[in-house]
Short mmCIF file of C-alpha atoms in Angstrom, two decimals:
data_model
loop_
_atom_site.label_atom_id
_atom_site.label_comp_id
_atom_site.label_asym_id
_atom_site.label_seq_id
_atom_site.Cartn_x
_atom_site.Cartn_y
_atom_site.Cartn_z
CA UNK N 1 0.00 0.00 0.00
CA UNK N 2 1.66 3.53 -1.26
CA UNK N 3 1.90 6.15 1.58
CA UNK N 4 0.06 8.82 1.06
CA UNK N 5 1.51 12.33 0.57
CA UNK N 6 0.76 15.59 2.85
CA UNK N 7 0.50 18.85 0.95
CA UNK N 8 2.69 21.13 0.74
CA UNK N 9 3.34 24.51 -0.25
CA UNK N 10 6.01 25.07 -2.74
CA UNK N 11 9.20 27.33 -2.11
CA UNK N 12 10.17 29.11 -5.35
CA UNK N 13 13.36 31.76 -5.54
CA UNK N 14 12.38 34.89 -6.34
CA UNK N 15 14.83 34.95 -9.58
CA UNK N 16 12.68 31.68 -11.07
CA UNK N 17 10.82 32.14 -13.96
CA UNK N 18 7.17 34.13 -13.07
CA UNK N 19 5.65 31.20 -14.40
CA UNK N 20 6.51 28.61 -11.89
CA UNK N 21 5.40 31.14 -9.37
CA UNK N 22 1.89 31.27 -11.73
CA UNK N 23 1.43 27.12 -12.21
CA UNK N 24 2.24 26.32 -8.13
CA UNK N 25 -0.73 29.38 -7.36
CA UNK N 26 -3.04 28.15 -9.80
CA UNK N 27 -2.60 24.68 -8.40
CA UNK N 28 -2.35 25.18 -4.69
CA UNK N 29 -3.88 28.78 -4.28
CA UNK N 30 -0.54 29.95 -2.86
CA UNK N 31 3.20 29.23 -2.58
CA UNK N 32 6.33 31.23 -0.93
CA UNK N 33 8.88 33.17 -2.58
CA UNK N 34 12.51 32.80 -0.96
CA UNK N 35 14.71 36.08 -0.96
CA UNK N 36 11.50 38.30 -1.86
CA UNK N 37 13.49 40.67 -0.08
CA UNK N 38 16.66 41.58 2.04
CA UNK N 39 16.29 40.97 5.99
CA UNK N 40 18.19 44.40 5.94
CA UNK N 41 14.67 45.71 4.50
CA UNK N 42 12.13 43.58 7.00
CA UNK N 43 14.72 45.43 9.89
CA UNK N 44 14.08 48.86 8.66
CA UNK N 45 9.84 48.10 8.00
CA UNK N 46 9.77 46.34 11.49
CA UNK N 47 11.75 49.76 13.04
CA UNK N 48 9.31 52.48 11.17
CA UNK N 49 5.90 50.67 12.14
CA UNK N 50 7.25 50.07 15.88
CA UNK N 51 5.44 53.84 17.14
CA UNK N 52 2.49 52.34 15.28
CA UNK N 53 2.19 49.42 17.04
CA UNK N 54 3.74 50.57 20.42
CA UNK N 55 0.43 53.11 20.05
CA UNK N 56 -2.58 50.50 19.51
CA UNK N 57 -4.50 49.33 21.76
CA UNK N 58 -6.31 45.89 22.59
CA UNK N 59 -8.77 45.11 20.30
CA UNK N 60 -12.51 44.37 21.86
CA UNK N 61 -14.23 41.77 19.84
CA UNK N 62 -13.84 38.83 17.79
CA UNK N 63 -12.09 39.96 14.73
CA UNK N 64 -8.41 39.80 16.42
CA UNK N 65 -7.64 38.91 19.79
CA UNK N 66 -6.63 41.14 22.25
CA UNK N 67 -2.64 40.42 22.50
CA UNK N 68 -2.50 41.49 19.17
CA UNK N 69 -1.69 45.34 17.64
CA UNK N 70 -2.03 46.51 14.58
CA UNK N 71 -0.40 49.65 12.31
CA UNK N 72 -2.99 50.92 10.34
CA UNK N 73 -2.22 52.60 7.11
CA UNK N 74 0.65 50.55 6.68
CA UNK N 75 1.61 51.85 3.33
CA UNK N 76 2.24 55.63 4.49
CA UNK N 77 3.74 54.08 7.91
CA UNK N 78 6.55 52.24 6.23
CA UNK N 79 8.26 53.50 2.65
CA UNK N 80 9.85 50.42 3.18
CA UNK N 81 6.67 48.24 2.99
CA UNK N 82 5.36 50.63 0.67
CA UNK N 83 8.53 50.53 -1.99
CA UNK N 84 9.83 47.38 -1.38
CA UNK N 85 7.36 44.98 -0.37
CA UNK N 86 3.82 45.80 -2.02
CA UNK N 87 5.79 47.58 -5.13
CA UNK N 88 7.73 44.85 -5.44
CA UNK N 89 8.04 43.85 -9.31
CA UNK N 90 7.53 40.07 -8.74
CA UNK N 91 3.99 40.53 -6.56
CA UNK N 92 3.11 43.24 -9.44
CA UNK N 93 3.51 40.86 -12.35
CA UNK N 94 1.69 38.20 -10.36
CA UNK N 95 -1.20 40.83 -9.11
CA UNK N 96 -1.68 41.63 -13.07
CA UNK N 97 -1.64 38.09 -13.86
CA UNK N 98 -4.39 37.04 -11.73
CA UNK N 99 -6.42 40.02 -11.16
CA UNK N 100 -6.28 42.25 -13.98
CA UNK N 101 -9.28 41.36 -16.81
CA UNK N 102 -9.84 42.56 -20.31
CA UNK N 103 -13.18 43.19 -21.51
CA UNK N 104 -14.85 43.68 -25.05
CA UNK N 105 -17.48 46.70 -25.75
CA UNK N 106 -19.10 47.45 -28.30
CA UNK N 107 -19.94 51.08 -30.15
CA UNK N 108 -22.25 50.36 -32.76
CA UNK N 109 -20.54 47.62 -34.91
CA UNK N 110 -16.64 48.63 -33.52
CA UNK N 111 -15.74 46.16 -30.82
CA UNK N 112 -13.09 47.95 -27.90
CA UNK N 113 -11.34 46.05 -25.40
CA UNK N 114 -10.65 47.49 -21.92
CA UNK N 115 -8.36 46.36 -19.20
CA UNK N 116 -9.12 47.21 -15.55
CA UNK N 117 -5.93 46.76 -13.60
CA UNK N 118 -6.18 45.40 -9.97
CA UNK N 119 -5.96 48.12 -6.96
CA UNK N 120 -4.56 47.81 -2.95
CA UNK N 121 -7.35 46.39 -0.89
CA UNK N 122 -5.89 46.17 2.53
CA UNK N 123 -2.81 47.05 4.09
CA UNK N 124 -1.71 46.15 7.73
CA UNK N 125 0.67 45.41 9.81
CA UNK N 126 -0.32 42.66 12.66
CA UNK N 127 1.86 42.15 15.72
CA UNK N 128 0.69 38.18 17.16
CA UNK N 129 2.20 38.32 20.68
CA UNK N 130 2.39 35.15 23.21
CA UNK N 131 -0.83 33.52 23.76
CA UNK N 132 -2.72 34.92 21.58
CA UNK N 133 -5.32 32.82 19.53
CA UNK N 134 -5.63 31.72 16.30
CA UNK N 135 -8.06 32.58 13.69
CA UNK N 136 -10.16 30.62 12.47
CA UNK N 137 -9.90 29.52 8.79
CA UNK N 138 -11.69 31.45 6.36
CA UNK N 139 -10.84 33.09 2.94
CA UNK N 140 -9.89 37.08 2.33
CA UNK N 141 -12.57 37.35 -0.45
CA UNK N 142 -15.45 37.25 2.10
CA UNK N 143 -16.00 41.24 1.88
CA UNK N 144 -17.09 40.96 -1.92
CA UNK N 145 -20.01 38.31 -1.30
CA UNK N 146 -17.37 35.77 -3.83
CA UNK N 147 -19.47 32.54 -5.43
CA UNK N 148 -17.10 30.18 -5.37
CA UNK N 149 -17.87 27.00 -7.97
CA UNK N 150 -15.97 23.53 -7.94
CA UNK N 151 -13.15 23.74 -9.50
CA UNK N 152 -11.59 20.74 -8.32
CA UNK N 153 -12.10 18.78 -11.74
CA UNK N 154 -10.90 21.33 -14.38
CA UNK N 155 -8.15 23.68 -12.41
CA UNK N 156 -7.97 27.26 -11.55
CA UNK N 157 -9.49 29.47 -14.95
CA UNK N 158 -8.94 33.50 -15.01
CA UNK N 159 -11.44 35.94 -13.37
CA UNK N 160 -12.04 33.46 -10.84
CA UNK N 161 -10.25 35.26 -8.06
CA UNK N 162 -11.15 39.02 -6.50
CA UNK N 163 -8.14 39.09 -4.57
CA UNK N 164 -4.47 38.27 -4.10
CA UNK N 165 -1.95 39.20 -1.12
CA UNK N 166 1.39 38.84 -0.39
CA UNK N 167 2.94 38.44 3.39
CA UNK N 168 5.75 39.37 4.58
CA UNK N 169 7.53 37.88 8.09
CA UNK N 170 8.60 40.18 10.29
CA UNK N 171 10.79 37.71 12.16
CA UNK N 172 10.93 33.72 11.28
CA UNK N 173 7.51 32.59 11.83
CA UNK N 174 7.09 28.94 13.04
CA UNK N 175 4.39 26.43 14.29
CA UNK N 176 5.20 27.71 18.09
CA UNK N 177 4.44 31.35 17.21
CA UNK N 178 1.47 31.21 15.23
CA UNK N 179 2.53 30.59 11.47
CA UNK N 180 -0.44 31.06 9.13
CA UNK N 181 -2.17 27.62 8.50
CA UNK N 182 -3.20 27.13 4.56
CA UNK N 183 -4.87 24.40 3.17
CA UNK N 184 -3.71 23.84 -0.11
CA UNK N 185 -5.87 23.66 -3.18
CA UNK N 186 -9.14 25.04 -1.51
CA UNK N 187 -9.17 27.88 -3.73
CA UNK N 188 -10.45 25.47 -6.12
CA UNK N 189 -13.52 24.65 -3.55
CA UNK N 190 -17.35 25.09 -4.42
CA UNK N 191 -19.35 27.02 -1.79
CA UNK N 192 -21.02 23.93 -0.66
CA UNK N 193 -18.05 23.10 2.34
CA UNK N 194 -15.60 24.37 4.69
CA UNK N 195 -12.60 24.02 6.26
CA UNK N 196 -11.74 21.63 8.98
CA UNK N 197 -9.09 22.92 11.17
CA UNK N 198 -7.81 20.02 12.30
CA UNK N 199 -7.06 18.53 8.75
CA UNK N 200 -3.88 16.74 7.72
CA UNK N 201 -4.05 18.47 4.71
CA UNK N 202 -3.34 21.71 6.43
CA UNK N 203 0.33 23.15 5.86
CA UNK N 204 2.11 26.28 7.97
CA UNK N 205 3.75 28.41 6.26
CA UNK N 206 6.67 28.85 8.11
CA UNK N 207 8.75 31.68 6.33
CA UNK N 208 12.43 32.74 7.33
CA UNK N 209 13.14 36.65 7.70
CA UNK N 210 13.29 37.69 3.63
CA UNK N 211 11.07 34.93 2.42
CA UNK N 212 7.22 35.70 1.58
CA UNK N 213 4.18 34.24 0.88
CA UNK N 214 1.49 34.79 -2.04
CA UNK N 215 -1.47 33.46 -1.92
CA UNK N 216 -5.38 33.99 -3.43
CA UNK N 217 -7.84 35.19 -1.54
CA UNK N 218 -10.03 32.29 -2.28
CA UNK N 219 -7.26 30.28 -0.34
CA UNK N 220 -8.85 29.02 3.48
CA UNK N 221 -5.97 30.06 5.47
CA UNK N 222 -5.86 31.32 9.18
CA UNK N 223 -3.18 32.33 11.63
CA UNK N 224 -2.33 30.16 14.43
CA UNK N 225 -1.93 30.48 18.01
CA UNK N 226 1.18 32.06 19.29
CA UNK N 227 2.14 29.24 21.83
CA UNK N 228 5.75 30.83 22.09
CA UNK N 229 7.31 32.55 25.67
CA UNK N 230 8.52 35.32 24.06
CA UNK N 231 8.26 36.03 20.23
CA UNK N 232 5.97 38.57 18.73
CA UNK N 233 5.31 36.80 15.51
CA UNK N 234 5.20 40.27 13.49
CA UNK N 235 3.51 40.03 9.92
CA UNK N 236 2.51 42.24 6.98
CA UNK N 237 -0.23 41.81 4.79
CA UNK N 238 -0.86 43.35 1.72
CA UNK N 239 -3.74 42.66 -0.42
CA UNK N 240 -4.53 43.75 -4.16
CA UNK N 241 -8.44 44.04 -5.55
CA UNK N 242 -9.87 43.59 -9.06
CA UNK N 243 -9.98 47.43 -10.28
CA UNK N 244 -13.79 46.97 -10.33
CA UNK N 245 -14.34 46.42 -6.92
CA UNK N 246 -14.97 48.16 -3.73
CA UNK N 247 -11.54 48.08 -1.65
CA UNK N 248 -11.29 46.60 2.15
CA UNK N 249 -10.01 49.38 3.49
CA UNK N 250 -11.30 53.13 2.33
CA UNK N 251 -8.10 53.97 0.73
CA UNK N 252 -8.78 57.49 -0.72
CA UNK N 253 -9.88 58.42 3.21
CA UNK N 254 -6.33 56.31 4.13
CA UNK N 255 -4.13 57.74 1.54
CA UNK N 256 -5.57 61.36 0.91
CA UNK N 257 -4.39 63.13 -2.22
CA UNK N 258 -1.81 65.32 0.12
CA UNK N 259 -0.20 61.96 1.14
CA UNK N 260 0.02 60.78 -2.27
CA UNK N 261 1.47 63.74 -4.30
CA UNK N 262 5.06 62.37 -4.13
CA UNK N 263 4.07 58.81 -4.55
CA UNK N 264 5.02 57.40 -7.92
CA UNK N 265 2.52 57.30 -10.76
CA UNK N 266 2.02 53.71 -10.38
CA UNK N 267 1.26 53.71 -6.93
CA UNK N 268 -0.66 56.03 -7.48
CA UNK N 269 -2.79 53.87 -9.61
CA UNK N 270 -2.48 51.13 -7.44
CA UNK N 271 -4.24 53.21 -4.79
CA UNK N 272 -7.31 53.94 -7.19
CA UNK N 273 -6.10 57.46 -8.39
CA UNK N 274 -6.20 56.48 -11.84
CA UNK N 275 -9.73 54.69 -13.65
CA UNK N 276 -10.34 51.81 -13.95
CA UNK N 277 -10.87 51.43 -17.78
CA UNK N 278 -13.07 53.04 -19.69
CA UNK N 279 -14.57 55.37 -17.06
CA UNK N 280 -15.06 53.58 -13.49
CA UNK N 281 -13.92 55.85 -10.91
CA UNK N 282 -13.71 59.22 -11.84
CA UNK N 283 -13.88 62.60 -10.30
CA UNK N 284 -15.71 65.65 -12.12
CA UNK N 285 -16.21 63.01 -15.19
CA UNK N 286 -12.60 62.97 -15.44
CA UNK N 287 -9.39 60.58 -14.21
CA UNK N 288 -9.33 61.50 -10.66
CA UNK N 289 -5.02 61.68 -11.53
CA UNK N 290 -5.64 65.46 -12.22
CA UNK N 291 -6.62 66.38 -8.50
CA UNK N 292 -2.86 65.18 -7.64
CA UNK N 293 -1.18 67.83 -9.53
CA UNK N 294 -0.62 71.56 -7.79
CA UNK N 295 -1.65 73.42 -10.64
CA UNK N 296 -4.69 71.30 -12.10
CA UNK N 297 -7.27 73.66 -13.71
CA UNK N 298 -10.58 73.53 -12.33
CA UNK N 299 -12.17 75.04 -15.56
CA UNK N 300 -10.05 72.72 -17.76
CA UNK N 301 -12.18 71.23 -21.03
CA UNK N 302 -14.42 68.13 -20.54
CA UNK N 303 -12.66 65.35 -22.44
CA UNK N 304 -13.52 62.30 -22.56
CA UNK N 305 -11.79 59.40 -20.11
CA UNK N 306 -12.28 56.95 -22.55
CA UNK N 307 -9.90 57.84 -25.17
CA UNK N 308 -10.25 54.92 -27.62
#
């Protein structure tokens, strides 16, 4: 009798081909990238959201328990998580890949195509100190009311998935302090079960300093219980929306136009100051780019958005 063979989640460098990274997501719903980035960089991140954290309270309720703190508005808290970590060209690629979509419309007998590029959802830093519980599992797509159909039989297919995250360790996360649990392949679940968290198919994703995770919102994951003395198992999450969708977090209340000004162009986009094509999300029937400049014209001509 063969012996049968636990899941696991596959560790890919971050110099390998994007397409390994693409065919281990679409089959397990998430994998880890090695040497994402330098534990110089997770050092500096961990020292700029410190006040942050140092700051928060106890949370009162269910959502996280109450040895945990937070740093809210992560991406103006840290350049560092901001530059390096969600700007990172590898998570970029990937957050095209499997959230951007390309649409046809027709004008008269013409047929366009539009691409809405995907936006940042939800960034957060989350400090899991000693004894505090784990989550439950559950997937990160909850917030946009997701049908999920079986897909166990045919595979992962594009436009399937609203979201996709990358996290970051802030120290080595293990089993003792509260690694994130994943179950492999239940991004390709139908609606009609759950997750059982005491499964042997569930894996830990247990990440040196530098490494990161990816993984698809569809994915039934869940952090653990931080059964260490002494270690506050220190984690960012970043999260990336389709372009057509309402974002987790309010991000034009989080990231004001005054905070974004010196912010490259594609962050900018990536924080929903740019439409999402042909004409979703404008201000004044225009891109709401213009309100970023210091000497946009009020009275300036109505063109259209839509420039095909």
């Amino acid at each position: 009798m063969g012996s049968i063979t636990k899941p696991t989640l596959r560790r890919i460098n971050v110099d390998a081909p994007i397409e390994e990274f693409i065919e281990a997501i679409k089959k397990d719903g998430g994998c880890i990238c090695t040497n994402y980035v330098s534990p110089e960089e997770v050092a500096q991140a961990n020292a700029e959201v410190k006040p942050y954290l140092d700051a928060d309270k106890p949370w009162q309720g269910k959502l996280f328990p109450p040895e945990t703190r937070r740093c809210n508005r992560l991406i103006q808290a840290s350049p560092t998580c901001r530059e390096k970590f969600f700007m990172h060209p590898l998570y970029q690629a990937l957050g095209e890949y499997f959230l951007a979509e390309t649409y046809p419309t027709w004008y008269d007998q013409k047929c366009h195509y539009y691409t809405s590029h995907p936006i940042l959802s939800a960034a957060l830093g989350i400090d899991v100190r000693p004894n505090a519980a784990g989550q439950r599992l559950h997937r990160d797509d909850k917030m946009y009311h997701t049908w999920h159909s079986d897909a166990t039989a045919t595979g992962w297919t594009k436009g399937r998935d609203n979201g996709f995250g990358v996290f970051v360790p802030g120290i080595k996360t293990t089993i003792e302090n509260g690694a994130t649990r994943l179950v492999p392949g239940s991004h390709l679940w139908g609606d009609d079960r759950g997750a059982d968290p005491n499964s042997d198919d569930i894996v830990y994703a247990e990440m040196d300093v530098g490494e990161a995770a990816f993984m698809l919102a569809s994915t039934f994951h869940g952090g653990s219980t931080n059964n260490s003395k002494d270690e506050n198992r220190l984690i960012y999450a970043l999260f990336m929306c389709k372009g057509t969708l309402r974002t987790e977090f309010a991000m034009f209340l989080e990231y004001p136009a005054e905070v974004v000004k010196g912010w490259s162009k594609e962050l900018q986009a990536r924080l929903g100051w740019k439409i999402s094509s042909p004409n979703c999300g404008m201000v004044d029937m225009r891109d709401p780019g213009f309100l970023l400049d210091d000497d946009f014209d009020p009275e300036a001509p109505n063109v259209d958005v839509d420039l095909d």
